[in-house]
CSV table of C-alpha atoms in Angstrom, one decimal:
chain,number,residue,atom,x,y,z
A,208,UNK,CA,114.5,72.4,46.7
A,209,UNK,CA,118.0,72.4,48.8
A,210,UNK,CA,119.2,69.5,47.1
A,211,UNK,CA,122.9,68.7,46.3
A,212,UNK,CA,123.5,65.1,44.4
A,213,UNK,CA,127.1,63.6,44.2
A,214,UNK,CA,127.8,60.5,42.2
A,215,UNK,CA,129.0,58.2,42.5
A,216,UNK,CA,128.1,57.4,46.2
A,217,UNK,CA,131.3,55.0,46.1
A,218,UNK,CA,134.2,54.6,44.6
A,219,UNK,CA,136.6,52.0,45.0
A,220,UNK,CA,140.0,53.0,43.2
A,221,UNK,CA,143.6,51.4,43.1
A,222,UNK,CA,146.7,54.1,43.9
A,223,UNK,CA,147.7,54.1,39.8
A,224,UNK,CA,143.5,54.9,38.4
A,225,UNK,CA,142.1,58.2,37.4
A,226,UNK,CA,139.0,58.7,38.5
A,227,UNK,CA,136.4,61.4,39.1
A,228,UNK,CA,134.0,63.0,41.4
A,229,UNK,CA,130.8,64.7,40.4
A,230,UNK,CA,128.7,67.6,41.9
A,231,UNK,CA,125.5,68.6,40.6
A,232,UNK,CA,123.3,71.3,42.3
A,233,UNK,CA,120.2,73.4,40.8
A,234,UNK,CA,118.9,76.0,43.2
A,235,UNK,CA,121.0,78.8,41.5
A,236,UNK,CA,124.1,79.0,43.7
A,237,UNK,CA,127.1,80.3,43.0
A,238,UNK,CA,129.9,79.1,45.4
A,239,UNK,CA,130.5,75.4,45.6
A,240,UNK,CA,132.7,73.0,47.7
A,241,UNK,CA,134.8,70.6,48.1
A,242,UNK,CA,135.4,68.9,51.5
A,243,UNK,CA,137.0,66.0,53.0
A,244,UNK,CA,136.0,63.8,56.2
A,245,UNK,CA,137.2,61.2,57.9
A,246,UNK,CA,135.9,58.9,60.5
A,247,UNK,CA,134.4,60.4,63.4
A,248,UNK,CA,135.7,64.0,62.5
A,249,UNK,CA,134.3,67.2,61.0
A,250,UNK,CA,134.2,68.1,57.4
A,251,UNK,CA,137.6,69.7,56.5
A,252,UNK,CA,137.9,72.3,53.7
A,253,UNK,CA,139.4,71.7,50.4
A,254,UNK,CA,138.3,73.6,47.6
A,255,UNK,CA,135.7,76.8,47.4
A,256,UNK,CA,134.9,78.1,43.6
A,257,UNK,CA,132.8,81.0,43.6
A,258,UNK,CA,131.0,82.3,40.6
A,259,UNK,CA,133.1,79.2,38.7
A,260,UNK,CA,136.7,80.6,39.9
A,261,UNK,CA,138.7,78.7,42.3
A,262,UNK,CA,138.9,81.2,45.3
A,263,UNK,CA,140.2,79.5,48.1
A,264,UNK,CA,142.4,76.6,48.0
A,265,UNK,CA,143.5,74.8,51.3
A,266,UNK,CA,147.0,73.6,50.3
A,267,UNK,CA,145.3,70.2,49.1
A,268,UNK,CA,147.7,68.1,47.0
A,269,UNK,CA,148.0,68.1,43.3
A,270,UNK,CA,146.9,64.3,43.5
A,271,UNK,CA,143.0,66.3,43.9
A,272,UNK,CA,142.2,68.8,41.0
A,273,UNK,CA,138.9,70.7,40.8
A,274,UNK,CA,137.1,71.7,37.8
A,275,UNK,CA,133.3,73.8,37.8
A,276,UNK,CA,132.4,73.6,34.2
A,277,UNK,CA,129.3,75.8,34.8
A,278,UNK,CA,128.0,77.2,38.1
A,279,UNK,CA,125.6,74.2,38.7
A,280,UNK,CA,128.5,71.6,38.1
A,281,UNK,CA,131.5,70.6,40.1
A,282,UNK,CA,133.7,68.2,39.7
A,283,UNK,CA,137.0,67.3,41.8
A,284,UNK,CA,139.4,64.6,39.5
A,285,UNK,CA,141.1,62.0,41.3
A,286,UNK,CA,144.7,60.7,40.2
A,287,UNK,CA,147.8,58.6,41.8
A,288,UNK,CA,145.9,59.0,44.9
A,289,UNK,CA,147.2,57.3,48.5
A,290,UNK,CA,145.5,55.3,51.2
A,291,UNK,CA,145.4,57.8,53.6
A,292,UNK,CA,143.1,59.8,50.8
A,293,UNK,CA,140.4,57.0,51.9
A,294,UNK,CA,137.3,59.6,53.1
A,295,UNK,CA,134.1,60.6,52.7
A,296,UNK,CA,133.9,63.4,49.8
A,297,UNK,CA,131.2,66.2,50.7
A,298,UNK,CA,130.0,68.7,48.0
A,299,UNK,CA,128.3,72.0,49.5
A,300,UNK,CA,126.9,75.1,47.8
A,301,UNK,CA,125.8,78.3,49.0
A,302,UNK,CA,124.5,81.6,47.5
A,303,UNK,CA,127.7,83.4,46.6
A,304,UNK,CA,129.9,82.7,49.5
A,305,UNK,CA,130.0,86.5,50.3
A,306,UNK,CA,128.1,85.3,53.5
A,307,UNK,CA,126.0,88.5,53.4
A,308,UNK,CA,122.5,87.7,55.3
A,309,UNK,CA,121.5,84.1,56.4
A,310,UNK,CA,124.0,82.7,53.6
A,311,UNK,CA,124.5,78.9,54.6
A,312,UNK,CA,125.7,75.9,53.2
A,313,UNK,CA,124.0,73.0,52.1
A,314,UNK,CA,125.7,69.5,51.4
A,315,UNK,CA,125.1,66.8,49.1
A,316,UNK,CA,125.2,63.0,50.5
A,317,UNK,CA,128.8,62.6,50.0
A,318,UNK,CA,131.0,59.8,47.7
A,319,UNK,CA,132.8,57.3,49.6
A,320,UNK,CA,136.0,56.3,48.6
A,321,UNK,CA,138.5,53.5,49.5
A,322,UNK,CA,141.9,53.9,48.0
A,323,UNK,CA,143.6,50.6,47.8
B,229,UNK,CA,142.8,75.7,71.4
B,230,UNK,CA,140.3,74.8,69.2
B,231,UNK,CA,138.4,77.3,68.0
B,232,UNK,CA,134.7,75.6,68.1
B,233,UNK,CA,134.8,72.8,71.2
B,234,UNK,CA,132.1,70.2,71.0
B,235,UNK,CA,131.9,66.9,73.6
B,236,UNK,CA,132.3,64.2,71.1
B,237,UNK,CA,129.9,61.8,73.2
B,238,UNK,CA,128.7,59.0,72.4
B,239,UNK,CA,125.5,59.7,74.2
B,240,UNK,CA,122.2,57.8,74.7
B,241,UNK,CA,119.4,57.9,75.8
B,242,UNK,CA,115.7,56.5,76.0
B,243,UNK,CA,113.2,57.2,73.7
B,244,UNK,CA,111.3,60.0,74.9
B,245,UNK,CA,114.0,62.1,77.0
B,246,UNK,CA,114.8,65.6,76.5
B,247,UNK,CA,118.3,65.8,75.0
B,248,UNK,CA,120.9,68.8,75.2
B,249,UNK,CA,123.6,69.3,73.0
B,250,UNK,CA,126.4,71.8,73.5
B,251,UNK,CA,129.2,73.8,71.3
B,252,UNK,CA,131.5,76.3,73.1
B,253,UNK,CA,134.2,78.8,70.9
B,254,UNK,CA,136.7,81.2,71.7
B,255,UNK,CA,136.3,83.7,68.9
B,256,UNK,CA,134.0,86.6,70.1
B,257,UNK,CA,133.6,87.6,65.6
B,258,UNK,CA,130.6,84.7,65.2
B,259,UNK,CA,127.6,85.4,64.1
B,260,UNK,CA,125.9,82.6,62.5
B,261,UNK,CA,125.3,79.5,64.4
B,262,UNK,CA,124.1,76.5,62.7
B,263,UNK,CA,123.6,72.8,63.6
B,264,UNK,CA,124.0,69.9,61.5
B,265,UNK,CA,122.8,66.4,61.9
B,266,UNK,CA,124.4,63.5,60.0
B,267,UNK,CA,123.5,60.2,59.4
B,268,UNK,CA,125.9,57.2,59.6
B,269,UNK,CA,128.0,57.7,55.9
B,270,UNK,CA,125.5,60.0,54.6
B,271,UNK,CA,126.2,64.5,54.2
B,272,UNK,CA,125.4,66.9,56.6
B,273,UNK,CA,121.5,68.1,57.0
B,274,UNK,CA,121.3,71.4,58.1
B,275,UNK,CA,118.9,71.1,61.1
B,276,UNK,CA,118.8,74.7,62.9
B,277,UNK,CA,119.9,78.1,61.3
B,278,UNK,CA,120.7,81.2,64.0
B,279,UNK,CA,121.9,84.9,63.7
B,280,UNK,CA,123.4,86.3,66.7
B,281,UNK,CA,121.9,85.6,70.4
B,282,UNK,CA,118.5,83.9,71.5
B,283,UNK,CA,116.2,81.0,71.0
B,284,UNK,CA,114.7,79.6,67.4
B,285,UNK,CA,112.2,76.8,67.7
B,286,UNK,CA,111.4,74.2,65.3
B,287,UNK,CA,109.2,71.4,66.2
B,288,UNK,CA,110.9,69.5,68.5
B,289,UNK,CA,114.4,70.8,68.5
B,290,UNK,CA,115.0,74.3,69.8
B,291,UNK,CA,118.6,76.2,69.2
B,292,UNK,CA,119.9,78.6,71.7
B,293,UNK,CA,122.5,80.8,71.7
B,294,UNK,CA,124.2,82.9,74.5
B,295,UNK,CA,127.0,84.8,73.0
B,296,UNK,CA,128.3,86.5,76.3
B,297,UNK,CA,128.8,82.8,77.3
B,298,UNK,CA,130.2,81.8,73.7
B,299,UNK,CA,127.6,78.5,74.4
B,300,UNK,CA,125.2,77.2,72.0
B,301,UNK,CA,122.4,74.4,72.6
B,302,UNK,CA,120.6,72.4,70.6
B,303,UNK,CA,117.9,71.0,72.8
B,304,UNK,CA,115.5,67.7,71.4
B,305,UNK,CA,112.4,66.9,72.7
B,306,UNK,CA,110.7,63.7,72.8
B,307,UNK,CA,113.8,61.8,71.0
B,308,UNK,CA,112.6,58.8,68.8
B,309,UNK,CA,115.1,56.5,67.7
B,310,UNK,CA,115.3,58.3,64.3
B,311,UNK,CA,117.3,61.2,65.8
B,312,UNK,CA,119.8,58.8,66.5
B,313,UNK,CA,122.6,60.5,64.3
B,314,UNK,CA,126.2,62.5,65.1
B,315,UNK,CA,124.9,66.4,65.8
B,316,UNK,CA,127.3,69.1,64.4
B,317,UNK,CA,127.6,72.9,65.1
B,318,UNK,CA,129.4,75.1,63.2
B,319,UNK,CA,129.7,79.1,63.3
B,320,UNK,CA,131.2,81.5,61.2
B,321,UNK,CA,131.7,85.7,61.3
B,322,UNK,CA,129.9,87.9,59.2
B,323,UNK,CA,131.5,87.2,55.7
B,324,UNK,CA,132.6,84.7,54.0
B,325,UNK,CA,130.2,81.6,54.1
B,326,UNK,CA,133.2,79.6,53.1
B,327,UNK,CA,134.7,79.9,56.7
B,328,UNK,CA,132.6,77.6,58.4
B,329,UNK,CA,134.0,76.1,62.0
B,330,UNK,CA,132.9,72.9,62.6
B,331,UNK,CA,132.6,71.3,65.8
B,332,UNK,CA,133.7,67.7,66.2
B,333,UNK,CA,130.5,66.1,66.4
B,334,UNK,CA,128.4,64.1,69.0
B,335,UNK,CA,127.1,61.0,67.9
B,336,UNK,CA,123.7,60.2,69.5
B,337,UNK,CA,121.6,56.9,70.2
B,338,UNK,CA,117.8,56.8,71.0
B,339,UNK,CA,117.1,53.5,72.1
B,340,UNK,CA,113.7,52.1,71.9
């Protein structure tokens, strides 16, 4: 099973709401991600927690906050967000993120959200 | 210069045809080359996993990878309209997972 779920698959949000983003994997990974995409671009790196620590951060904006309760959860909380954050979300996960052997990532179907 | 360079397409073809997709990259420390195929507002699949140079075959798609060239392939045989999609590749050295570089996408169309 190489299966990543994200709800909700959209999200509609005004630029004063909270709101947030949820990741759920079970095939015993231990680094997760967080990444943005736009139209017609590639996935861009947020967030990386490995075994539940936030590791790598990629100067994202305090407007996005991550949280990984447990190593099969992660969640990334939404707040005074702007237009311009309008994107596809993408949760991955991989083994440990050490990228020792055939280590790969696998990503879940994404949450599409339209800040208005 | 970008690190991974993709041809961003569009690109179609008929049903049936042979089609060959292409990645080149400037940084001689990859390792891992993968390809990716996404559906219209749905996540990344990952299609095609290789280490290092040479060919891996999967039914009809077929990755190659010629790192003297810094050129990878994804080849398709027999396209059917369902591989209509927008084909990444992405590469990374020999740690760190997290440091995936992703081309820009093609976006495909099989028509019937």
């Amino acid at each position: 099973d190489t299966e990543v779920t994200q709800t909700p698959k959209h999200l509609v949000m005004g630029m004063t709401n909270k709101k947030s983003l949820k990741c759920e994997q079970h095939m015993g990974h231990r680094a997760m991600y967080w990444y943005k995409q736009k139209a017609k671009k590639p996935p861009e790196l947020m967030f990386v927690y490995s075994y539940e620590k936030l590791s790598i951060n990629e100067s994202v904006p305090s407007r996005f906050s991550p949280e990984c309760p447990n190593s099969s959860l992660l969640n990334l909380h939404l707040h005074a967000l702007q237009p311009e954050d309008s994107a596809l979300y993408l949760c991955a996960s991989s083994q440990d993120g050490s990228g020792r052997g055939r280590e790969t990532q696998y990503f879940g179907p994404g949450t599409r959200l339209l800040v208005l | 210069q970008k690190e991974v360079e993709q041809d961003p397409g569009p690109l179609s073809v008929p049903e049936g045809a042979i089609v060959s997709l292409n990645c080149t990259y400037s940084n001689s420390a990859f390792q891992y080359f993968m390809w990716y195929r996404q559906y219209s507002r749905k996540g990344p699949e990952l299609l095609m996993y290789t280490y290092s140079s040479g060919n891996k075959e999967d039914g009809r798609f077929t990755a190659q990878v010629d790192k003297s060239s810094k050129y990878i392939s994804l080849f398709i045989r027999d396209s059917q309209p369902s591989d209509s999609a927008t084909y990444l590749c992405a590469m990374r050295g020999v740690t760190g997972a997290n440091n995936l570089f992703f081309g820009t996408g093609t976006r495909l169309t099989v028509i019937p």
